[in-house]
Amino acid sequence: MLRAIGNIASLRWRFARQVMLPIGVVALVAIVIAGAGLWWMTQESNHFAIAKQEEKMRRAIAAAVDDLAYEQQSAAQCAPLVRELAKDHPDSAWLDENVGGWLNQMFGHDQVYILDANDVPVYAAVEGAPDPMGAFRKAQPVLAALIDRERGRSPLPNARHSRTSLGTPGPDFTARTRPETVHVSEVAALFGRPAAISVMKISAPKHDVVERPGSAFIMVVVVFLDGRYLHQVAHRNMIDGMRYSSVADPVGGEHLVPLVDEAGGQHGYFMWQPDLPGTKMMRVLVPITIASVSALILALLLLARWLWNSVRALESTVADLQTSEAQAQHLALHDMLTGLPNRALLADRLERARARARRGAMLAVLTLDLDRFKQVNDTLGHHAGDMLIKELGLRLASILQSTDTVARLGGDEFTILLCDIEHDDNIEKVCQRIFAAIQRPFDLAGTNVYVGISIGIASAPVAAIDPSELMRKADIALYCAKAAGRNCHRYFVPSMDEAVKFRRAVEDELRAALARGDELQVHYQPEVSAYTGAIIGLEALLRWNNPTRGTIAPDMFIPIAEESGLITQISEWVLAEAARVALRWPHLFIAVNLSPIQFRSSGLAERTTEIVRSVGCDPTRIELEVTETVLIEDSEQCQTALEALRSAGFRIALDDFGTGYSSLSHLRRFQVDKIKIDRSFTKNIGEGTESTAIVAAVVALGRAMGLTVTAEGVETHDQMRFLAIAGCNQLQGYLFSPALPEDAIAGLLAGQYDAHRAEIAVA
Ligand code: C2E
Ligand code: CA
Ligand code: CA
């Protein structure tokens, strides 16, 4: 969990550095470029527009001056005027009509003055009306400089708008007056107003009037550039809010152009709100740009979010993969059910331990096998079996040290590897701890179950060093432990190996013997009536005459047959033999032993019935002897098989009664017909042991339950008498006869037991 959080934190950091940072930088650069570009474009566009307006303004002013001179020319270059002025008293009405009034009406000139050779005004008109010279006096200081220039009294050179006698016009001359017209035209501030002023020599163009130089009349015209004129200029050039001020006092971003005369003198300022197309454009473009950049940033953020989700999904997939890889690795080396190491991991640990064993360390392999696992599985179900195995795994793991290994190899097979053992006693202690752990009942979904365990032990370097050898030898020891009974442990000793080899050889020989069919024989041991002493039945007992080993006792080879699975085949052969013999002596029952192994395969009842019937024998003639193990195994399969056998007509006898659990509930549940008291009890009768009491009690109980009671292993008359008195129904033992071949039984039946019959009658 902590690792996952750490991973997320580092992922977040990497994502921020590798994705978000570049995206942020790109977005920032885009914003800066867009902003700067917009700003630059606005500035450029505004500058350009202002420059253009400024230029228009300058041109308009220049044009005003040139226009003034051009218009003035029409009045000043006029022979009638020269003639009129040549009079001693020029007619002022004529002057009003043809000069002052005319210029004002025609061209809107504001002031007109005519000066004589001494610069004394002879005529003055203001706004087209004759003026009593008040205005001229006020204007004179401004006009004087221009008049001086026109008269040639001022050294100022000719410029754009003027043509004087002092020189030729300059290259930038713009006036449209005739070349012979002498005039000085300028801008200036007059009465605090901007004005174009033109001073022109009055002459006659056609030279019909001769004037002396320096004595000519001059005409001064003034047109104010504010008011109507300014309005016109602004209107023509689409300039808003044009105004004139003698001082530079622009308000609210007004642009200003100084009113400059040709000598560079400033005469106030024209000011206006400049047309700013850049700013207008920006007003449109800024929201668009903001929207576009926002959309871009949003798209980038969405992209980043998508990327982040993808990266996280990818990261979690990778993490899942790693986890599942780790899980797969764990699974490969561990048992699914218990989580304990499996065979592969055990092999690996054994291999490592081998190296230590070579250096002298002692280690031990313990193989374990539950005594009643199959029964739990069969009776309580596989789920309960799994619970048992799991709990057992936990208990085993809890009693071991961390250096030891407990592995589950499958089923109820567990193996323990003890490492670095200091003393043999340690193994013994571990075994005791295992038994103690097993002793406690296992709670399997509400059912308390008790199990036993068998342990086989092989230690290195004494038994072997090679891991597989160690395992094999521990298995052999386990086998011996199991053979020795419940809750046993056995250390491997070399003789066990011999025994195993012997068993294997016997198994091979038994298989061969079965195939050939000449070495195996069935003998029959009589069972007699405890009341009459008459033979009432025969127990079929298997005999094996091995050509090399001689006669082999069933106690020895039956377990081998059971283990190798040959028992079914053997039993069926015995059963067929017994059924055949039953036909020979119809007044006797024939008892046949069934192995618990046979109950593990289904179809036992059907097979048994079929075999018996196939020889023409009625199942009621056959008594099947089962051991308590069969009942204890308690599985549904056993129960159904027994019930099926009984309903087919077979009688069921419980063999070796008293050696196992001897549970009465079993007797009741399985409805056996007969119990056979084990020969170990018979043997101890009358020797002052508990056996006597037990036998008496068992007989009483059996009879109370309505069962036939047989005693096995009756060897003495005392035993016979005791058992008969105790209430046994039937007796079996060497006292009457050992198991004999069929032919010998025939002889016996012919009358050999008559003597015993007399004796029983006495008893
Ligand atoms: P079991 O079923 O308890 O058979 C009785 C055993 O007691 C026989 O041993 C018999 O010879 C022996 N016996 C009989 N009377 C006396 C006596 O007075 N004293 C003593 N000490 N022993 C007596 P056997 O024939 O060696 O068989 C041993 C066991 O082998 C049988 O015990 C039975 O469990 C098994 N067995 C024998 N034949 C078969 C067979 O065909 N099928 C199966 N499944 N088991 C068989
Ligand atoms: Ca028997
Ligand atoms: Ca028996």
Coordinates of C-alpha atoms in Angstrom, one line a residue, residues 205-491:
P205 CA 0.4 91.1 -64.4
K206 CA 0.3 92.5 -67.8
H207 CA 2.9 95.2 -66.9
D208 CA 0.5 97.9 -68.0
V209 CA 1.3 99.7 -64.8
V210 CA 4.9 100.4 -63.9
E211 CA 5.9 100.4 -60.3
R212 CA 9.1 101.4 -58.7
P213 CA 10.9 98.7 -56.7
G214 CA 10.5 99.1 -53.0
S215 CA 7.6 101.5 -53.4
A216 CA 4.9 99.1 -54.3
F217 CA 1.7 98.5 -52.4
I218 CA 1.5 95.2 -50.6
M219 CA -1.6 93.2 -49.6
V220 CA -1.8 91.1 -46.4
V221 CA -4.4 88.5 -46.1
V222 CA -5.1 86.4 -43.1
V223 CA -7.2 83.3 -42.8
F224 CA -7.6 81.7 -39.4
L225 CA -7.0 78.0 -39.3
D226 CA -9.3 77.3 -36.4
G227 CA -13.0 77.4 -36.4
R228 CA -14.6 76.6 -39.8
Y229 CA -11.3 75.9 -41.5
L230 CA -10.2 73.4 -38.9
H231 CA -13.6 71.8 -39.1
Q232 CA -13.3 71.4 -42.8
V233 CA -9.8 69.9 -42.6
A234 CA -10.9 67.5 -39.9
H235 CA -14.0 66.5 -41.9
R236 CA -12.0 66.0 -45.1
N237 CA -9.4 63.9 -43.3
M238 CA -11.8 62.1 -41.0
I239 CA -10.1 63.4 -37.9
D240 CA -12.1 63.6 -34.8
G241 CA -12.1 66.4 -32.2
M242 CA -9.5 68.6 -33.9
R243 CA -8.7 71.7 -31.8
Y244 CA -6.0 74.3 -31.5
S245 CA -4.2 75.4 -28.4
S246 CA -1.3 77.8 -28.0
V247 CA 0.2 75.4 -25.4
A248 CA 0.7 71.7 -25.6
D249 CA -2.0 70.4 -23.3
P250 CA -3.2 67.2 -24.8
V251 CA -6.0 65.4 -22.9
G252 CA -7.0 61.7 -23.0
G253 CA -4.4 60.5 -25.5
E254 CA -4.8 63.4 -27.9
H255 CA -2.1 63.7 -30.6
L256 CA -0.6 67.0 -31.4
V257 CA 1.1 68.6 -34.3
P258 CA 2.9 71.9 -33.8
L259 CA 2.1 74.8 -36.0
V260 CA 5.6 75.5 -37.3
D261 CA 6.7 78.3 -39.6
E262 CA 9.4 78.0 -42.1
A263 CA 12.0 79.3 -39.8
G264 CA 11.1 76.7 -37.2
G265 CA 9.1 79.0 -34.9
Q266 CA 6.3 77.3 -33.2
H267 CA 2.9 78.9 -33.0
G268 CA 0.8 76.6 -30.9
Y269 CA -0.5 73.1 -31.5
F270 CA -3.2 71.3 -33.4
M271 CA -4.6 68.5 -31.3
W272 CA -7.0 65.7 -32.0
Q273 CA -8.1 62.3 -30.9
P274 CA -6.0 60.1 -33.3
D275 CA -7.8 57.4 -35.2
L276 CA -6.2 54.2 -33.7
P277 CA -7.0 51.3 -36.0
G278 CA -4.5 49.1 -34.1
T279 CA -6.4 49.7 -30.9
K280 CA -9.7 49.1 -32.6
M281 CA -8.3 45.9 -34.1
M282 CA -6.9 44.9 -30.7
R283 CA -10.4 45.4 -29.2
V284 CA -11.6 42.8 -31.6
L285 CA -8.6 40.6 -31.6
V286 CA -8.0 40.5 -27.8
P287 CA -11.2 38.6 -27.0
I288 CA -10.6 36.3 -30.0
T289 CA -7.0 35.7 -29.0
I290 CA -8.0 35.1 -25.4
A291 CA -10.7 32.7 -26.5
S292 CA -8.2 30.9 -28.8
V293 CA -5.5 30.7 -26.2
S294 CA -8.0 29.6 -23.6
A295 CA -9.2 26.9 -26.0
L296 CA -5.6 25.9 -26.7
I297 CA -4.9 25.8 -23.0
L298 CA -8.1 23.9 -22.4
A299 CA -7.2 21.4 -25.1
L300 CA -3.7 21.0 -23.7
L301 CA -5.2 20.5 -20.2
L302 CA -7.7 17.9 -21.6
L303 CA -4.8 16.3 -23.4
A304 CA -2.8 16.3 -20.2
R305 CA -5.7 14.8 -18.3
W306 CA -6.1 12.1 -20.9
L307 CA -2.4 11.5 -20.8
W308 CA -2.4 11.4 -17.1
N309 CA -5.3 8.9 -17.0
S310 CA -3.6 6.8 -19.7
V311 CA -0.3 6.9 -17.9
R312 CA -2.0 5.9 -14.6
A313 CA -3.9 3.1 -16.4
L314 CA -0.7 2.0 -18.0
E315 CA 1.1 2.2 -14.6
S316 CA -1.6 0.3 -12.9
T317 CA -1.5 -2.3 -15.7
V318 CA 2.2 -2.6 -15.3
A319 CA 1.8 -2.9 -11.5
D320 CA -0.9 -5.5 -12.0
L321 CA 1.3 -7.4 -14.4
Q322 CA 4.1 -7.2 -11.8
T323 CA 1.8 -8.4 -9.1
S324 CA 0.4 -11.2 -11.2
E325 CA 3.9 -12.1 -12.2
A326 CA 4.8 -12.2 -8.5
Q327 CA 1.7 -14.1 -7.8
A328 CA 2.5 -16.6 -10.6
Q329 CA 6.0 -16.9 -9.2
H330 CA 4.5 -17.5 -5.7
L331 CA 2.0 -20.0 -7.2
A332 CA 4.7 -21.8 -8.9
L333 CA 6.5 -22.3 -5.7
H334 CA 3.6 -22.6 -3.2
D335 CA 0.7 -24.8 -2.6
M336 CA -2.6 -23.1 -3.5
L337 CA -4.6 -24.4 -0.5
T338 CA -2.2 -23.8 2.4
G339 CA 0.1 -21.2 0.9
L340 CA 3.0 -23.5 2.1
P341 CA 6.0 -24.2 -0.1
N342 CA 5.3 -26.9 -2.7
R343 CA 7.4 -29.7 -4.0
A344 CA 9.5 -27.5 -6.2
L345 CA 10.4 -25.1 -3.4
L346 CA 11.1 -27.9 -1.1
A347 CA 13.4 -29.4 -3.7
D348 CA 15.2 -26.1 -4.0
R349 CA 15.6 -25.8 -0.2
L350 CA 16.8 -29.4 0.1
E351 CA 19.4 -28.6 -2.6
R352 CA 20.6 -25.7 -0.6
A353 CA 20.6 -27.7 2.6
R354 CA 22.6 -30.3 0.9
A355 CA 25.5 -27.9 0.6
R356 CA 25.4 -27.2 4.3
A357 CA 25.1 -30.9 5.1
R358 CA 28.3 -31.5 3.1
R359 CA 30.0 -29.0 5.4
G360 CA 28.8 -31.1 8.3
A361 CA 25.5 -29.6 9.3
M362 CA 22.8 -32.0 10.3
L363 CA 19.4 -31.8 8.7
A364 CA 16.3 -34.0 8.7
V365 CA 13.5 -34.7 6.3
L366 CA 10.2 -35.7 8.0
T367 CA 7.4 -37.0 5.8
L368 CA 3.9 -36.9 7.3
D369 CA 0.7 -38.6 6.5
L370 CA -2.6 -38.1 8.1
D371 CA -4.2 -41.3 9.3
R372 CA -7.8 -40.5 8.6
F373 CA -7.7 -37.9 5.9
K374 CA -9.6 -39.9 3.3
Q375 CA -12.3 -40.7 5.8
V376 CA -12.8 -37.0 6.5
N377 CA -13.0 -36.2 2.8
D378 CA -15.5 -39.0 2.2
T379 CA -17.8 -38.3 5.2
L380 CA -17.6 -34.5 5.6
G381 CA -16.9 -33.6 2.0
H382 CA -13.9 -32.1 0.2
H383 CA -14.5 -28.7 1.7
A384 CA -14.0 -30.1 5.2
G385 CA -10.9 -32.0 3.9
D386 CA -9.5 -28.7 2.6
M387 CA -10.2 -27.1 6.0
L388 CA -8.4 -29.9 7.7
I389 CA -5.4 -29.6 5.5
K390 CA -5.3 -25.8 5.9
E391 CA -5.5 -26.0 9.6
L392 CA -2.9 -28.7 9.8
G393 CA -0.6 -26.6 7.6
L394 CA -1.1 -23.7 10.1
R395 CA -0.4 -25.9 13.1
L396 CA 2.7 -27.4 11.5
A397 CA 4.1 -24.0 10.5
S398 CA 3.5 -22.6 14.0
I399 CA 5.6 -25.2 15.7
L400 CA 8.6 -24.8 13.4
Q401 CA 11.5 -22.4 13.4
S402 CA 11.9 -19.9 10.7
T403 CA 14.9 -21.8 9.3
D404 CA 12.8 -24.9 8.9
T405 CA 10.4 -25.6 6.0
V406 CA 7.1 -27.3 5.9
A407 CA 5.9 -28.1 2.5
R408 CA 2.7 -29.7 1.2
L409 CA 3.3 -32.1 -1.6
G410 CA -0.4 -32.9 -2.3
G411 CA -3.4 -34.6 -0.6
D412 CA -2.5 -35.1 3.1
E413 CA 1.2 -35.4 2.3
F414 CA 3.4 -32.9 4.2
T415 CA 7.1 -32.8 4.4
I416 CA 9.2 -31.0 6.9
L417 CA 12.8 -30.0 6.4
L418 CA 14.7 -29.3 9.6
C419 CA 17.9 -27.5 9.1
D420 CA 21.1 -27.1 11.1
I421 CA 20.0 -29.6 13.8
E422 CA 22.4 -29.6 16.7
H423 CA 21.3 -32.8 18.3
D424 CA 19.2 -35.9 17.6
D425 CA 16.9 -34.9 20.4
N426 CA 15.8 -31.9 18.4
I427 CA 14.1 -34.1 15.9
E428 CA 12.4 -36.0 18.6
K429 CA 11.1 -32.8 20.1
V430 CA 9.7 -31.7 16.8
C431 CA 7.9 -35.0 16.5
Q432 CA 6.4 -34.6 19.9
R433 CA 5.3 -31.1 19.1
I434 CA 3.7 -32.4 15.9
F435 CA 1.8 -35.1 17.8
A436 CA 0.7 -32.5 20.4
A437 CA -0.5 -30.2 17.7
I438 CA -2.5 -33.0 16.0
Q439 CA -4.0 -34.2 19.3
R440 CA -6.2 -31.2 19.6
P441 CA -9.5 -31.7 17.6
F442 CA -10.0 -30.0 14.3
D443 CA -13.1 -27.9 14.1
L444 CA -14.4 -28.5 10.6
A445 CA -17.5 -26.4 10.2
G446 CA -18.9 -27.4 13.5
T447 CA -17.7 -31.0 13.6
N448 CA -14.8 -31.9 15.9
V449 CA -12.6 -34.3 14.1
Y450 CA -9.7 -36.2 15.6
V451 CA -6.9 -37.4 13.4
G452 CA -3.7 -39.3 13.8
I453 CA -0.5 -38.7 12.0
S454 CA 2.4 -40.9 10.9
I455 CA 5.9 -39.5 10.5
G456 CA 8.9 -41.0 8.6
I457 CA 12.3 -39.4 9.3
A458 CA 15.5 -39.5 7.4
S459 CA 18.4 -37.4 8.5
A460 CA 21.5 -36.2 6.7
P461 CA 24.3 -37.0 6.7
V462 CA 23.5 -40.3 8.5
A463 CA 20.8 -41.7 6.1
A464 CA 21.8 -39.9 3.0
I465 CA 23.0 -36.6 1.6
D466 CA 21.3 -36.6 -1.7
P467 CA 17.9 -34.8 -1.5
S468 CA 16.0 -37.4 -3.5
E469 CA 17.6 -40.2 -1.5
L470 CA 16.6 -38.4 1.8
M471 CA 13.1 -38.1 0.6
R472 CA 12.9 -41.7 -0.5
K473 CA 14.2 -42.9 2.8
A474 CA 11.9 -40.7 4.8
D475 CA 9.1 -42.2 2.8
I476 CA 10.2 -45.7 3.6
A477 CA 10.3 -44.7 7.3
L478 CA 6.8 -43.2 6.9
Y479 CA 5.6 -46.5 5.4
C480 CA 6.9 -48.4 8.4
A481 CA 5.4 -45.9 10.8
K482 CA 2.0 -46.3 9.1
A483 CA 2.4 -50.1 9.3
A484 CA 3.1 -49.8 13.0
G485 CA -0.2 -48.0 13.7
R486 CA -1.5 -44.6 14.6
N487 CA 0.5 -41.6 15.8
C488 CA 3.8 -43.3 15.1
H489 CA 7.1 -42.0 14.0
R490 CA 10.0 -44.0 12.6
Y491 CA 13.6 -43.1 11.8

